Short mmCIF file of C-alpha atoms in Angstrom, two decimals:
data_model
loop_
_atom_site.label_atom_id
_atom_site.label_comp_id
_atom_site.label_asym_id
_atom_site.label_seq_id
_atom_site.Cartn_x
_atom_site.Cartn_y
_atom_site.Cartn_z
CA MET D 1 0.00 0.00 0.00
CA ARG D 2 1.36 3.44 -0.96
CA VAL D 3 2.10 5.65 2.03
CA PRO D 4 0.74 9.21 1.69
CA PRO D 5 3.53 11.80 1.36
CA TRP D 6 2.40 13.64 4.47
CA LEU D 7 2.42 10.53 6.68
CA ILE D 8 5.52 9.78 8.73
CA VAL D 9 5.72 6.58 10.84
CA THR D 10 7.93 6.76 13.90
CA VAL D 11 10.93 4.45 13.97
CA GLN D 12 11.11 1.40 16.18
CA GLY D 13 11.94 2.18 19.79
CA SER D 14 10.41 5.67 19.83
CA THR D 15 6.99 6.65 21.21
CA GLY D 16 5.19 4.65 18.54
CA LYS D 17 3.00 7.59 17.50
CA TRP D 18 1.94 8.51 13.99
CA HIS D 19 2.98 11.87 12.55
CA GLY D 20 1.72 13.96 9.68
CA ARG D 21 2.83 17.24 8.10
CA VAL D 22 0.72 19.62 6.04
CA THR D 23 2.05 22.45 3.90
CA VAL D 24 -0.33 25.34 4.50
CA GLY D 25 1.46 28.29 2.94
CA VAL D 26 4.64 30.30 3.03
CA LYS D 27 6.32 31.86 6.07
CA ASP D 28 7.41 35.48 6.24
CA ASP D 29 10.96 34.44 5.29
CA GLY D 30 9.76 32.69 2.14
CA LYS D 31 10.15 29.13 3.39
CA PRO D 32 7.25 26.65 3.23
CA ASP D 33 5.00 26.67 6.27
CA ARG D 34 4.63 23.00 7.20
CA ARG D 35 2.48 22.13 10.22
CA HIS D 36 3.21 19.04 12.33
CA ILE D 37 0.47 16.75 13.67
CA GLU D 38 1.01 13.88 16.12
CA ARG D 39 -1.57 11.21 17.07
CA LYS D 40 -1.62 7.71 18.57
CA THR D 41 -3.16 5.92 15.57
CA LYS D 42 -3.04 6.19 11.82
CA ALA D 43 -6.79 6.88 11.68
CA GLU D 44 -6.49 9.76 14.13
CA VAL D 45 -3.59 11.42 12.34
CA THR D 46 -5.35 10.99 8.97
CA LYS D 47 -8.47 12.70 10.31
CA ALA D 48 -6.44 15.56 11.81
CA VAL D 49 -4.53 16.10 8.57
CA ARG D 50 -7.74 16.20 6.52
CA GLU D 51 -9.24 18.75 8.92
CA MET D 52 -6.16 20.95 8.66
CA GLU D 53 -6.24 20.71 4.86
CA ARG D 54 -9.90 21.81 4.82
CA ALA D 55 -9.12 24.71 7.16
CA ARG D 56 -6.24 25.71 4.88
CA ASP D 57 -8.40 25.56 1.77
CA ASN D 58 -11.17 27.60 3.48
CA LYS D 59 -8.58 30.15 4.68
CA LYS D 60 -9.52 29.51 8.30
CA LEU D 61 -6.14 28.36 9.52
CA ARG D 62 -4.28 30.38 12.14
CA LYS D 63 -1.08 32.04 10.98
CA PRO D 64 2.28 30.50 12.01
CA GLY D 65 4.21 31.71 14.99
CA LYS D 66 3.49 32.03 18.68
CA GLY D 67 -0.26 32.12 19.35
CA TRP D 68 -1.98 35.12 20.85
CA THR D 69 -3.78 35.22 24.15
CA VAL D 70 -6.86 37.41 24.41
CA GLN D 71 -4.85 39.82 26.58
CA SER D 72 -1.86 40.10 24.26
CA TRP D 73 -4.05 40.57 21.19
CA LEU D 74 -6.33 43.19 22.77
CA GLU D 75 -3.41 45.20 24.14
CA HIS D 76 -1.64 45.03 20.78
CA TRP D 77 -4.80 45.93 18.90
CA VAL D 78 -5.77 48.93 21.01
CA GLU D 79 -2.30 50.51 21.03
CA ASN D 80 -0.89 49.63 17.62
CA ILE D 81 -3.88 49.13 15.35
CA ALA D 82 -6.80 51.16 16.70
CA LYS D 83 -5.02 54.15 18.28
CA PRO D 84 -3.42 55.58 15.10
CA TYR D 85 -6.66 55.47 13.15
CA VAL D 86 -9.53 56.37 15.48
CA SER D 87 -10.43 59.61 17.24
CA GLU D 88 -9.12 60.33 20.71
CA ASN D 89 -12.51 59.84 22.34
CA THR D 90 -13.02 56.51 20.57
CA TYR D 91 -9.58 55.35 21.65
CA ASP D 92 -10.35 56.31 25.25
CA GLY D 93 -13.45 54.12 25.17
CA TYR D 94 -11.55 51.18 23.69
CA GLU D 95 -8.69 51.52 26.15
CA VAL D 96 -10.96 51.56 29.20
CA ASP D 97 -12.92 48.55 27.95
CA VAL D 98 -9.72 46.58 27.38
CA ARG D 99 -7.89 47.57 30.57
CA VAL D 100 -10.77 47.60 33.04
CA HIS D 101 -13.04 44.84 31.75
CA LEU D 102 -11.77 42.56 28.99
CA VAL D 103 -8.23 41.80 30.14
CA PRO D 104 -9.17 40.99 33.75
CA GLY D 105 -12.21 38.98 32.65
CA LEU D 106 -11.03 37.13 29.53
CA GLY D 107 -7.33 37.84 29.11
CA ALA D 108 -6.01 34.35 29.96
CA HIS D 109 -7.87 32.59 27.12
CA ARG D 110 -5.98 31.52 24.03
CA LEU D 111 -7.28 33.76 21.26
CA GLU D 112 -8.16 30.88 18.93
CA ARG D 113 -9.97 29.04 21.72
CA LEU D 114 -12.24 31.88 22.80
CA GLU D 115 -15.85 30.75 22.43
CA PRO D 116 -19.12 32.70 22.19
CA GLU D 117 -20.21 31.11 25.48
CA HIS D 118 -17.16 32.59 27.21
CA LEU D 119 -18.27 36.05 26.11
CA GLU D 120 -21.91 35.55 27.07
CA ARG D 121 -21.00 34.36 30.56
CA PHE D 122 -18.61 37.29 30.88
CA TYR D 123 -21.33 39.82 29.99
CA GLN D 124 -23.67 38.24 32.55
CA LYS D 125 -20.97 38.38 35.20
CA MET D 126 -20.31 42.04 34.45
CA GLN D 127 -23.95 42.94 35.00
CA SER D 128 -24.31 40.74 38.09
CA THR D 129 -21.36 42.55 39.69
CA GLY D 130 -22.81 46.02 39.14
CA SER D 131 -21.93 47.08 35.58
CA ALA D 132 -24.74 48.73 33.65
CA ALA D 133 -26.17 47.03 30.58
CA GLY D 134 -24.87 49.93 28.52
CA THR D 135 -21.34 49.32 29.78
CA ALA D 136 -21.54 45.61 28.95
CA HIS D 137 -22.90 46.45 25.50
CA HIS D 138 -20.05 48.90 24.87
CA VAL D 139 -17.54 46.22 25.90
CA HIS D 140 -19.23 43.82 23.47
CA ARG D 141 -18.83 46.28 20.60
CA THR D 142 -15.17 46.81 21.48
CA VAL D 143 -14.26 43.12 21.60
CA ARG D 144 -16.24 42.48 18.42
CA THR D 145 -14.22 45.16 16.61
CA ALA D 146 -10.92 43.82 17.97
CA LEU D 147 -11.69 40.22 17.02
CA SER D 148 -12.89 41.24 13.55
CA GLU D 149 -9.41 42.63 12.98
CA ALA D 150 -7.90 39.36 14.21
CA VAL D 151 -10.02 37.46 11.68
CA ARG D 152 -9.05 39.84 8.90
CA ARG D 153 -5.37 39.26 9.65
CA GLY D 154 -5.74 35.50 9.80
CA HIS D 155 -5.06 35.02 13.51
CA ILE D 156 -8.40 33.31 14.13
CA PRO D 157 -10.81 31.68 11.66
CA THR D 158 -14.07 33.18 12.97
CA ASN D 159 -15.16 35.96 15.30
CA PRO D 160 -16.87 34.53 18.40
CA ALA D 161 -18.23 37.99 19.28
CA GLU D 162 -20.26 37.97 16.06
CA ILE D 163 -21.95 34.78 17.26
CA ALA D 164 -22.34 35.66 20.95
CA LYS D 165 -25.57 37.31 22.01
CA ALA D 166 -24.98 40.96 22.84
CA PRO D 167 -26.16 42.20 26.24
CA ARG D 168 -29.77 43.29 26.11
CA LEU D 169 -29.89 47.06 26.01
CA GLU D 170 -33.12 48.81 26.88
CA GLU D 171 -33.49 52.01 24.90
CA GLU D 172 -33.67 54.98 27.24
CA ASP D 173 -36.85 56.98 27.19
CA ILE D 174 -36.63 60.52 25.89
CA GLU D 175 -37.40 62.90 28.74
CA PRO D 176 -37.32 66.48 27.45
CA PHE D 177 -37.65 69.31 29.89
CA THR D 178 -41.01 71.02 30.16
CA ILE D 179 -41.53 74.63 29.19
CA GLU D 180 -41.63 75.60 32.87
CA GLU D 181 -38.38 73.73 33.55
CA VAL D 182 -36.65 75.40 30.60
CA GLN D 183 -37.76 78.83 31.78
CA SER D 184 -36.46 78.11 35.29
CA LEU D 185 -33.14 76.95 33.86
CA LEU D 186 -32.72 80.05 31.72
CA VAL D 187 -33.58 82.38 34.60
CA GLU D 188 -30.92 80.72 36.73
CA ALA D 189 -28.43 80.50 33.83
CA ALA D 190 -28.65 84.28 33.38
CA LYS D 191 -26.77 84.59 36.70
CA LEU D 192 -23.85 82.55 35.42
CA ARG D 193 -20.85 83.39 33.33
CA ASN D 194 -21.25 82.07 29.76
CA SER D 195 -25.03 82.05 30.23
CA ALA D 196 -25.48 82.01 26.43
CA ARG D 197 -23.98 78.53 26.40
CA TRP D 198 -27.16 77.13 28.01
CA VAL D 199 -29.49 79.10 25.74
CA VAL D 200 -27.69 77.59 22.74
CA ALA D 201 -27.98 74.10 24.24
CA LEU D 202 -31.71 74.36 24.82
CA ALA D 203 -32.65 76.31 21.69
CA LEU D 204 -30.40 74.72 19.07
CA GLY D 205 -29.77 71.29 20.60
CA LEU D 206 -26.00 71.30 20.07
CA ARG D 207 -24.03 68.39 21.50
CA GLN D 208 -21.66 69.29 24.32
CA GLY D 209 -18.57 68.90 22.15
CA GLU D 210 -20.13 71.02 19.40
CA ALA D 211 -21.06 73.85 21.78
CA LEU D 212 -17.67 73.91 23.52
CA GLY D 213 -15.82 73.63 20.20
CA LEU D 214 -17.68 76.58 18.67
CA HIS D 215 -15.39 79.39 17.42
CA TRP D 216 -16.30 82.94 16.58
CA GLU D 217 -15.06 82.37 13.04
CA ASP D 218 -17.95 79.92 12.64
CA VAL D 219 -20.57 82.43 13.83
CA ASP D 220 -21.94 85.15 11.56
CA LEU D 221 -24.26 87.29 13.63
CA ASP D 222 -24.91 89.74 10.78
CA ALA D 223 -26.09 86.99 8.45
CA GLY D 224 -27.70 85.10 11.34
CA TYR D 225 -26.20 81.64 11.19
CA VAL D 226 -23.71 79.35 12.93
CA ARG D 227 -21.60 76.64 11.31
CA ILE D 228 -20.96 73.44 13.27
CA ARG D 229 -17.53 72.19 12.23
CA LYS D 230 -15.51 71.38 15.37
CA ASN D 231 -15.81 69.19 18.44
CA ARG D 232 -14.13 69.90 21.76
CA LEU D 233 -12.10 66.92 23.01
CA ARG D 234 -11.63 65.82 26.59
CA PRO D 235 -8.24 67.11 27.77
CA LYS D 236 -5.49 64.64 28.61
CA TYR D 237 -2.39 65.55 30.56
CA ALA D 238 1.08 64.23 31.34
CA HIS D 239 3.33 65.11 34.26
CA GLY D 240 5.64 68.04 33.75
CA CYS D 241 7.52 67.55 37.02
CA ARG D 242 9.99 65.01 35.70
CA ASP D 243 12.93 65.66 38.04
CA ASP D 244 10.81 66.52 41.07
CA PRO D 245 7.68 64.28 41.13
CA CYS D 246 4.67 66.02 42.64
CA GLY D 247 2.99 62.80 43.80
CA ARG D 248 -0.33 63.75 42.23
CA LYS D 249 -2.25 62.47 39.26
CA ALA D 250 -1.16 63.97 35.95
CA GLY D 251 -4.29 66.11 35.69
CA TYR D 252 -3.49 67.79 39.01
CA CYS D 253 0.25 68.21 38.46
CA PRO D 254 1.25 71.89 38.92
CA LYS D 255 3.41 71.58 35.79
CA ARG D 256 1.03 69.42 33.81
CA GLU D 257 1.39 69.29 30.04
CA GLN D 258 -1.45 68.92 27.55
CA THR D 259 -0.91 65.82 25.42
CA ARG D 260 -4.06 66.02 23.29
CA ARG D 261 -5.30 68.55 20.79
CA GLU D 262 -8.12 70.76 22.02
CA HIS D 263 -10.63 70.04 19.28
CA LYS D 264 -11.13 68.01 16.13
CA SER D 265 -13.20 68.44 13.00
CA THR D 266 -16.70 67.03 13.11
CA LYS D 267 -16.27 63.58 11.56
CA SER D 268 -19.63 63.00 9.85
CA ARG D 269 -21.14 64.87 6.94
CA ALA D 270 -24.44 65.20 8.83
CA GLY D 271 -22.60 66.66 11.84
CA ARG D 272 -21.08 69.41 9.71
CA ARG D 273 -24.01 71.72 9.26
CA THR D 274 -25.13 75.34 9.22
CA ILE D 275 -27.99 76.44 11.46
CA GLY D 276 -29.96 79.66 11.21
CA LEU D 277 -30.14 81.77 14.39
CA PRO D 278 -33.31 83.43 15.69
CA ASP D 279 -33.11 87.18 16.30
CA PRO D 280 -33.33 86.91 20.12
CA LEU D 281 -30.43 84.42 20.15
CA ILE D 282 -28.40 86.73 17.92
CA LYS D 283 -28.97 89.48 20.47
CA ILE D 284 -27.88 87.20 23.32
CA LEU D 285 -24.71 86.19 21.47
CA ARG D 286 -23.86 89.82 20.73
CA GLN D 287 -24.15 90.61 24.44
CA HIS D 288 -22.01 87.58 25.21
CA GLN D 289 -19.41 88.80 22.72
CA GLU D 290 -19.29 92.20 24.43
CA VAL D 291 -18.79 90.59 27.84
CA GLN D 292 -15.97 88.44 26.45
CA GLU D 293 -14.32 91.52 24.98
CA ARG D 294 -14.31 93.16 28.42
CA GLU D 295 -12.74 90.00 29.84
CA ARG D 296 -10.06 90.15 27.15
CA ILE D 297 -9.17 93.71 28.12
CA ALA D 298 -9.09 92.79 31.82
CA ALA D 299 -6.87 89.75 31.20
CA GLY D 300 -4.32 91.75 29.25
CA ALA D 301 -1.24 89.73 28.33
CA ASP D 302 -2.71 86.58 29.92
CA TRP D 303 -5.47 86.41 27.31
CA GLU D 304 -5.04 83.27 25.21
CA GLY D 305 -7.20 84.47 22.35
CA LYS D 306 -8.05 81.10 20.81
CA GLY D 307 -11.35 82.26 19.39
CA TYR D 308 -13.73 80.10 21.44
CA VAL D 309 -17.29 81.38 21.74
CA PHE D 310 -17.57 79.89 25.21
CA ALA D 311 -14.19 80.35 26.84
CA SER D 312 -12.47 80.52 30.20
CA PRO D 313 -11.88 83.95 31.81
CA ILE D 314 -8.55 84.15 29.96
CA GLY D 315 -9.85 82.95 26.60
CA GLY D 316 -8.92 79.29 26.79
CA PRO D 317 -11.20 76.33 26.05
CA LEU D 318 -13.70 75.08 28.62
CA SER D 319 -13.26 71.60 30.06
CA PRO D 320 -16.14 69.22 29.25
CA ASN D 321 -15.93 67.88 32.81
CA THR D 322 -16.27 71.36 34.31
CA ASP D 323 -19.10 72.12 31.89
CA PHE D 324 -20.90 68.98 33.07
CA HIS D 325 -20.62 69.96 36.75
CA ILE D 326 -21.88 73.49 36.01
CA TRP D 327 -24.91 71.90 34.33
CA LYS D 328 -25.62 69.76 37.39
CA ARG D 329 -25.33 72.76 39.67
CA LEU D 330 -27.60 74.74 37.36
CA LEU D 331 -30.29 72.05 37.67
CA ARG D 332 -30.08 72.11 41.47
CA ASP D 333 -30.13 75.90 41.70
CA ALA D 334 -33.09 76.11 39.32
CA GLY D 335 -35.03 73.50 41.30
CA VAL D 336 -35.33 71.32 38.20
CA ARG D 337 -35.26 67.51 38.25
CA ASP D 338 -31.89 65.91 37.68
CA GLY D 339 -31.18 65.20 34.04
CA ARG D 340 -28.38 64.54 31.62
CA LEU D 341 -26.81 67.33 29.64
CA HIS D 342 -28.00 65.47 26.54
CA ASP D 343 -31.60 66.00 27.70
CA ALA D 344 -31.23 69.64 26.65
CA ARG D 345 -30.64 68.34 23.13
CA HIS D 346 -33.69 66.10 23.42
CA THR D 347 -35.72 69.14 24.45
CA ALA D 348 -34.74 71.08 21.33
CA ALA D 349 -35.53 68.12 19.07
CA THR D 350 -38.90 67.55 20.74
CA VAL D 351 -39.98 71.17 20.22
CA LEU D 352 -39.01 71.00 16.54
CA LEU D 353 -41.13 67.90 16.04
CA ILE D 354 -44.05 69.34 17.98
CA LEU D 355 -43.98 72.45 15.79
CA GLY D 356 -44.34 70.26 12.72
CA VAL D 357 -40.97 71.18 11.21
CA PRO D 358 -40.26 68.91 8.19
CA ASP D 359 -38.30 65.76 8.97
CA VAL D 360 -35.46 66.64 6.62
CA VAL D 361 -35.02 69.99 8.37
CA VAL D 362 -35.08 68.45 11.85
CA ASP D 363 -32.45 65.91 10.75
CA ALA D 364 -30.21 68.67 9.42
CA ILE D 365 -30.54 70.87 12.53
CA MET D 366 -29.86 68.01 14.90
CA GLY D 367 -27.03 66.57 12.81
CA TRP D 368 -28.59 63.10 12.55
CA GLU D 369 -27.06 60.71 10.04
CA PRO D 370 -29.44 59.82 7.18
CA GLY D 371 -29.32 56.11 8.03
CA GLY D 372 -30.34 56.61 11.64
CA ALA D 373 -32.50 59.72 11.39
CA ALA D 374 -35.79 57.83 11.09
CA ARG D 375 -34.92 55.71 14.11
CA MET D 376 -34.04 58.83 16.12
CA ARG D 377 -37.33 60.52 15.21
CA ALA D 378 -39.22 57.37 16.16
CA ARG D 379 -37.78 57.58 19.68
CA TYR D 380 -39.59 60.89 20.12
CA MET D 381 -43.00 59.74 18.98
CA HIS D 382 -44.14 58.60 22.44
CA VAL D 383 -43.16 62.01 23.78
CA THR D 384 -44.59 64.33 21.16
CA GLY D 385 -48.05 62.75 21.19
CA PRO D 386 -48.94 63.18 24.89
CA VAL D 387 -47.18 66.51 25.15
CA LEU D 388 -48.64 67.94 21.97
CA LYS D 389 -52.02 69.11 23.25
CA ARG D 390 -50.70 70.95 26.28
CA THR D 391 -47.59 72.28 24.54
CA VAL D 392 -48.46 73.56 21.09
CA SER D 393 -50.71 76.32 22.33
CA ARG D 394 -47.81 77.61 24.47
CA SER D 395 -44.88 76.70 22.23
CA VAL D 396 -44.61 80.00 20.38
CA ARG D 397 -42.16 81.24 23.02
CA PRO D 398 -41.21 78.16 25.02
CA PHE D 399 -37.71 79.27 25.91
CA GLY D 400 -38.31 82.93 26.43
CA VAL D 401 -36.75 82.89 22.91
CA PRO D 402 -39.41 82.83 20.15
CA MET D 403 -39.21 79.49 18.39
CA ASP D 404 -40.62 81.09 15.24
CA GLY D 405 -37.41 83.10 15.10
CA ILE D 406 -35.29 79.98 14.95
CA CYS D 407 -36.94 78.87 11.75
CA HIS D 408 -38.07 82.27 10.48
CA ASP D 409 -36.92 83.40 7.06
CA PRO D 410 -37.84 87.10 6.77
CA GLY D 411 -38.12 86.74 3.01
CA SER D 412 -40.73 84.00 2.97
CA VAL D 413 -42.49 83.46 6.30
CA SER D 414 -44.16 85.90 8.62
CA PRO D 415 -43.24 85.56 12.25
CA VAL D 416 -45.86 84.34 14.70
CA ARG D 417 -47.13 87.29 16.72
CA GLU D 418 -48.40 87.49 20.25
CA ASP D 419 -51.77 88.73 18.99
CA ASN D 420 -52.38 85.43 17.12
CA ARG D 421 -53.69 83.77 20.26
CA GLY D 422 -57.18 83.43 18.81
CA GLU D 423 -55.76 81.62 15.81
CA GLU D 424 -55.84 77.85 15.50
CA PRO D 425 -52.76 76.63 17.41
CA TRP D 426 -51.62 74.48 14.49
CA ALA D 427 -51.33 77.48 12.17
CA SER D 428 -47.82 78.38 13.21
CA ALA D 429 -46.63 74.78 12.78
CA ARG D 430 -48.05 74.59 9.25
CA THR D 431 -46.53 77.94 8.33
CA LEU D 432 -43.13 76.94 9.67
CA SER D 433 -43.24 73.67 7.77
CA ARG D 434 -43.34 75.45 4.41
CA SER D 435 -39.86 76.90 4.66
CA SER D 436 -36.61 75.39 5.79
CA ARG D 437 -34.17 78.09 4.72
CA GLY D 438 -34.44 79.89 8.02
CA TRP D 439 -33.53 76.71 9.88
CA VAL D 440 -30.59 75.43 7.92
CA ALA D 441 -28.65 77.61 5.55
#
């Protein structure tokens, strides 16, 4: 009987096992990549060789060299593959997921032996030990992305995270602020420095990064519009006390050094947009500009002059963390229920939908991606229905800033007047729906 070329029989006096070798490709140095298989019987080694040949032909065979563990792959992926190509904020999310959750929970597994069941049990353990479902879901997305790259590079044949069931994530209800709550917030915000920042948040629905990244060069108060082009990034610091360690965290080092750029360009086409400003908001921003000019004169040589609309007392950028804490204090001082900063954005979107503004205009103002815009609008449907009856009749001036001004185009639509109270409350919504040029330039 002819012996297959891959089959090698051990010589007398050795272990007595059967050996097989399969050529599966070429190594990095150009030499053939031959894999060795050892089994107790001829039938077993034949089966193993055939399986390896099928894996080779289906391109599902792991590359040669030392195998990866989950820990070594994730740490390599996040620092050497993801970091150079994703935004700073995205990298921060990946790095925390890897360091805090994935490495301690799954790091010891061999990469090629990680199973979907390992991931599912890990997600359950995360939630049973106090992690929110949203955190577990974010971790799932991170490991799925990392393992997809491992598949693409031939380190593993399939991605177990694509098979594993993702943690169940309940969609959060939209809870916009009421007209009374918005009015209380704006009354209290008027006492604060940078009070216009909160008017912009509630009236235009800008994301935090968009509001804090706004520059005067992107605001044309004469023409009445603002261009959204930049996003403020979370600051990141390194120690500057190299020879004389301060013993503090880098962010509190007296000589700390900024290691991250202050802002980045808005990444999506939908996020880059131009929004028309209502006349009252133009007036508020002009007043804010005058106050900032007085601060510039008072600061003298210390003025940084970086062009931020909402800046520190010496003209530097505001910290997103500080901005968040000011928002929380504003809620307490105004006697308004606790809410996320993003709820201000929800409030603006809800009012636009209640006023009957066309969907395409709402999408453009809010910066919603075309693929997800319908889903985002659907999230508001359960809010706009119940609120509609008690809101529309009072929504002409819900913020103390006339909403008709936000979408008013002096050349085509007449503004809603106070003396229209006897008019059908839907009239203003229908009028506003006929023109979008005042909303988005």
